[in-house]
Amino acid sequence: MKFSNKVFPLLFAFTFILSIHEISNAIDTITTTQTLRDGKTIVSSDGTFELGFFSPGNSKNRYVGMWYKKITDMKVVWVANREVPLTNTSGVLLKVVEPGLLVLQNDSNGVVIWSSNTSRHVKSPVAKLLDSGNLVVKDTNDDDPEKFLWESFNYPTDTMFSGMKLGWSSKTDHEVYLSSWKSKDDPSTGEFTCHFDPTGYPQEVVKKGLMVIYKTGPWNGVRYSGSLTLRKDPMYKYGVVLNKNEAYYYFDVLYRSIVSTSTLMANGAAETIWVNPTNVWVTNSTTGADICDIYGFCGAYGSCNIANSPVCGCFDKFLPKDPDGWNRKNWSNGCIRRTPLNCLDGDVFLKYTGIKLPDTQYSRINESMTLEECKVVCLKNCTCMAYTNLDITRGGSGCLLWFKELINIKILPEAGQDIYIRMSSSELDKNINKLAVHSEGKRRKILITSLTSLMGVVLLGLSLMLYFWKRKKNVPKGRTGGSIIKDFELPLFDLPTISKATNNFSINNKLGQGGYGLVYKGTLEDGEDIAVKRLSETSMQGLDEFMNEVMCIAKLQHRNLVKLLGCCIQGEEKMLVYEYMPNKSLDFILFDQAKSRLLDWPKRFHIINDVARGLLYLHQDSRMRIIHRDLKASNILLDADMNPRISDFGLAKSFGGNEAEAKTGRVVGTHGYMSPEYVVDGLFSLKSDVFSFGVLVLEIVSGRKNWGFSHSDHRFNLLGHAWILYKEGRSLELVGTCSDDSEYFNEVLRSIHVGLLCVQKCPGDRPRMSTVVFMLENDGALPEAKQPGFFTEREVFPAESSTSTNAAISSCKMSITLPEGR
Ligand SMILES: *[C@@H]1O[C@H](CO)[C@@H](O)[C@H](O)[C@H]1NC(C)=O
Ligand SMILES: *[C@@H]1O[C@H](CO)[C@@H](O)[C@H](O)[C@H]1NC(C)=O
Ligand SMILES: *[C@@H]1O[C@H](CO)[C@@H](O)[C@H](O)[C@H]1NC(C)=O
Ligand SMILES: *[C@@H]1O[C@H](CO)[C@@H](O)[C@H](O)[C@H]1NC(C)=O
Ligand SMILES: *[C@@H]1O[C@H](CO)[C@@H](O)[C@H](O)[C@H]1NC(C)=O
Ligand SMILES: *[C@@H]1O[C@H](CO)[C@@H](O)[C@H](O)[C@H]1NC(C)=O
Ligand SMILES: *[C@@H]1O[C@H](CO)[C@@H](O)[C@H](O)[C@H]1NC(C)=O
C-alpha cells in the first residue's frame, strides 16, 4: 500500500484558497473549522498513529484510514469509508460538523460519503486521534472516555490492537467485532467475522457469513482452551471481562514501544504480527491453519488429532455413530457412547486429559464451586454431559458444565485440559477393578510385614475381592470381575468356570494351536461362547509371550482386533479368554478348496480392507502403537459374518512415538510372511508388518499360500509369481476361479497392485498402512511396484546363516533386474 502525498498541481491553488485552516501535519485534532483533505494527515500526539487517505494494495481507490506512522511498511489498522471508496483524490474532505459528527464529504455537492454516529450532542465537537490509535469525537474540553460521542475502537475493521475490547456492552447494546477485508486491494466487508461470544461461556468465534468455522474453545483463566499462542508475557496483558454490563476480551501492551496487532485475514485465518526491533512486521502466529481447528470437524464426541491419520477418532469408550460413513471419512455424525447412558441407575464420570475443551454454547458456570461440587451438580441433571474446572490457575477452581453433546474437541497433548465426561456406570466397573487392585496392592504390602506367608496374603486379597464382587449385581456367574496383574483392567475368570466351560479342556473342544499354547472352545453358563488360550505349563518362552499378549491386547479396542474378555491366572494355570469366532481362522477357509467358495470377491475385498484398518489402528491410532510381527492368515479370525479380526499378540511389540524400528536378537515369526530385513538383520519395523500384510493380500486374492507355493513354469514363490504376472500385465491370472466376475476386476487389480507395493524389497519403498488403506479405498493412479523381497524361497534361508547377512538389505541400494521367467 502506498500513501500518496501528491496533490494535483492544477487544483493546488483552489485548495489553498478555500481552506486556509487546512490541517498541516503533526496536528492530532480536526475541529469544525479545520478540515482534512487527501494529501494531508493528522498524527497522534506521541507520533505513533497517523490518519489520512490511502490506496490499498493495487487499487487506485482512496480511503480514509489509520496506520502506524513510524513503521515504514505501512499496515492499515482501521478504515473509515470501507464500503464507499473514493474514486478521485480531489474535492473530498474530512471534517467535524455540529453538533458532533465526523463526516467525509464531497466538497462540490455536499454529499456525505461516510459519517460517524452519535446519540448525544455537544457545543464544540472535535475529532482527536489519541495515542492509543483510537479516533474519537468528543467535546473540546472533555477528555472523559465515558463521554466520548463516538470512537473508532467501537467500530474496528479487521484488526485488533492494544487497548481495544472485542465484545459486548449492554449499555449501548453494541457488539464490537472484526470483519475481514474482501481482499488486500479492497477493504470492504469480506466474508469472515470474528466475535467474542459469551453465550454459555465465552469463546471467540470466526464465522463465514452465518456459518461457524472456528471456535477457540472456552476461556480458562489463562487463554482460550485451544489457543496455544496466548502465553503469559511480561510485555502485554490480555484477558476476559464478564459482568452484567460488559462481556469482552481485551489485549494491552504494557510498553508503548511494543507494537502488535491481530488481523482477521480475507481467507478467515487470524494473524498476529508484531514489530521487531528493526521496525519490521513479523508474523507471530496464524490460527485456523490446521484441519482440527475447523469447527466440529470430527462431529460430536469425535476427537481431532492432527498427529494422527486420519485425524478423526472416537474418544475411548465411544464408537462411530455411523460406522459406514466414518469409514468413508465422513466424520459429521461423530461418535456415541458404546454403552448408552442410564441416568436413573446412576451414571459416572470418566476423566479425559489433554484436550481443547468442547464448544461451550450450551454451558453453565458457577465460579465458586469446587470440582467435587461441580460433579455433584452435573450428576443430578441427566442432560449434563460433562464438567470441569472453570479456571485452571491456582490448581483449578470454579465449575463449567456442558449440556448437549460435546463438539469441537481437539487433542492437545502438551497443553490440553482435563474434562470429566458422563458415562454409563458399567464403564466404570473396570476402573473400580483398577482401584481395587491398587488398594489390594497396598494392603498386600502392609500384610507382608505382619504375616510372613506371601501365599496367604494373595489368597486373602483374592477372597476379599471375590467377596467384594459377589456383592455386586450384574456380574455374570463365574466372571468374578476382579482384576489381575497391575492395572490392565482385565476381568478375572476363575479356573472352575473355565474348566467347566471347556469340558475340562477336552480334546474335543480343542480349536487349534496358538503361539504358545492350545486354544479351546468353551461355553459359559450364560450361553456365551468363548475361546480359551491356555499357556503350556512348562514353557518359559510362553510366559513372556503370554504377558506380552496381555499387555498389548488389554489396552486395544478395535472392531478388527479380536476382543479379550478376560483372563484366568490360578496356580500354574495361565489363560486368556477371548470372544469365540465361529468361522475360525482365515487360513482354514482360504486354503481349503471346498470352503474357499464361501469367500466370494466382495467378502475377500472386505477382509483385505478390514485387516488393513485393524493394522492401521495398531500402527497409528492406538494409544500404544504396536507392531504385530506375526501377521498371517492363521492369525486372522473370522466372526459369524466373515468379518476379520486380527489375533495373537504374543510377539507384538509396542514402540514409542519416535522409534519406529528396532532390532531384535531372536528372529521370530512365520516363514513366508517375514520381511527380508527382519529375517536377515533382525530389524523389525512398521514396514515389516506392511510386508506381511502384502503377502496376506496376495494370498487372499489368489487363495494360495506363499510358503510352499510352486509353479510349473518357474521356481518363484507366490510373490515372485504375482510379480511376473504383474510385469506382464496378466495380474488377473493370479485370481482363484471363484472371482472371475468382471465387475470386480478393478478392485482385484488394485488389491494385487497394493499387495505388491507392500512386499517391495526395500522397507522404505513400502507404503505405510495409512497409505495402504487410502489406496485400497480410493481410485487413482498407484506408483509402479518394484521388485518384491523374497520372491523365491531359496533366496536367503536359513535365517541365522551369517553368510547371508545383509544380502537382501544391501541390495536395496542396487538395482536388480529380475530374471525373466521362461
Ligand atoms: C463529487 O461530486 C462531483 C459532482 O457531483 C462528482 O463529479 C465527483 O465524482 C464526486 N467525487 C467523489 C469522490 O465522489
Ligand atoms: C477528479 O475530479 C475532477 C473534477 O471533479 C476531474 O476533473 C478529474 O478528472 C477527476 N480525476 C479522476 C482521476 O477521475
Ligand atoms: C446511528 O445511531 C442510531 C442510534 O444511536 C442508530 O439507530 C443508527 O442505526 C446508527 N446509524 C448508523 C449508521 O450506525
Ligand atoms: C511475538 O513473537 C516474539 C518473538 O517470538 C515475542 O517476543 C513477542 O512477545 C510476540 N508478541 C506477541 C504479541 O505475541
Ligand atoms: C456426511 O453425512 C451427513 C449426514 O449423514 C450427510 O448429510 C452429508 O451429506 C455427508 N457428506 C458427504 C460428503 O458425504
Ligand atoms: C454457586 O455455587 C454456590 C455453592 O454451591 C452457591 O451458593 C451459589 O448460589 C452458586 N451460584 C450461582 C450463581 O449459581
Ligand atoms: C438441567 O439443566 C438444564 C440446562 O441448564 C436445565 O434447563 C434443566 O432444567 C435442568 N434439569 C434439572 C432437572 O435440573
mmCIF file of N, CA, C and O and ligand atoms in Angstrom, residues 8 11 87-90 108, ligand 2:
data_model
loop_
_atom_site.group_PDB
_atom_site.id
_atom_site.type_symbol
_atom_site.label_atom_id
_atom_site.label_comp_id
_atom_site.label_asym_id
_atom_site.label_seq_id
_atom_site.Cartn_x
_atom_site.Cartn_y
_atom_site.Cartn_z
ATOM 1 N N PHE A 8 -2.911 17.086 -7.037
ATOM 2 C CA PHE A 8 -2.811 17.521 -8.439
ATOM 3 C C PHE A 8 -2.438 19.000 -8.525
ATOM 4 O O PHE A 8 -3.103 19.839 -7.919
ATOM 5 N N LEU A 11 -5.045 21.795 -9.131
ATOM 6 C CA LEU A 11 -6.032 22.075 -8.087
ATOM 7 C C LEU A 11 -5.429 22.756 -6.882
ATOM 8 O O LEU A 11 -6.124 23.139 -5.953
ATOM 9 N N THR A 87 -13.175 7.678 -5.693
ATOM 10 C CA THR A 87 -12.523 7.391 -6.965
ATOM 11 C C THR A 87 -11.650 8.551 -7.406
ATOM 12 O O THR A 87 -11.054 8.523 -8.460
ATOM 13 N N ASN A 88 -11.588 9.576 -6.593
ATOM 14 C CA ASN A 88 -10.886 10.779 -7.006
ATOM 15 C C ASN A 88 -10.219 11.390 -5.779
ATOM 16 O O ASN A 88 -10.766 11.379 -4.687
ATOM 17 N N THR A 89 -9.019 11.867 -5.945
ATOM 18 C CA THR A 89 -8.312 12.437 -4.796
ATOM 19 C C THR A 89 -8.779 13.853 -4.466
ATOM 20 O O THR A 89 -8.454 14.379 -3.418
ATOM 21 N N SER A 90 -9.513 14.436 -5.368
ATOM 22 C CA SER A 90 -9.826 15.853 -5.153
ATOM 23 C C SER A 90 -11.255 16.055 -4.671
ATOM 24 O O SER A 90 -12.114 15.189 -4.834
ATOM 25 N N SER A 108 -17.826 19.449 -3.508
ATOM 26 C CA SER A 108 -18.512 20.179 -4.581
ATOM 27 C C SER A 108 -20.032 20.087 -4.485
ATOM 28 O O SER A 108 -20.736 21.001 -4.900
HETATM 29 C C1 LIG B 2 -11.423 14.126 -10.354
HETATM 30 O O1 LIG B 2 -12.476 15.055 -10.355
HETATM 31 C C2 LIG B 2 -12.195 16.214 -11.133
HETATM 32 C C3 LIG B 2 -13.336 17.196 -11.013
HETATM 33 O O2 LIG B 2 -14.423 16.650 -10.394
HETATM 34 C C4 LIG B 2 -11.984 15.781 -12.568
HETATM 35 O O3 LIG B 2 -11.654 16.910 -13.385
HETATM 36 C C5 LIG B 2 -10.852 14.773 -12.653
HETATM 37 O O4 LIG B 2 -10.718 14.273 -13.967
HETATM 38 C C6 LIG B 2 -11.143 13.617 -11.734
HETATM 39 N N1 LIG B 2 -9.993 12.748 -11.742
HETATM 40 C C7 LIG B 2 -10.102 11.427 -11.894
HETATM 41 C C8 LIG B 2 -8.824 10.648 -11.836
HETATM 42 O O5 LIG B 2 -11.167 10.876 -12.066
#
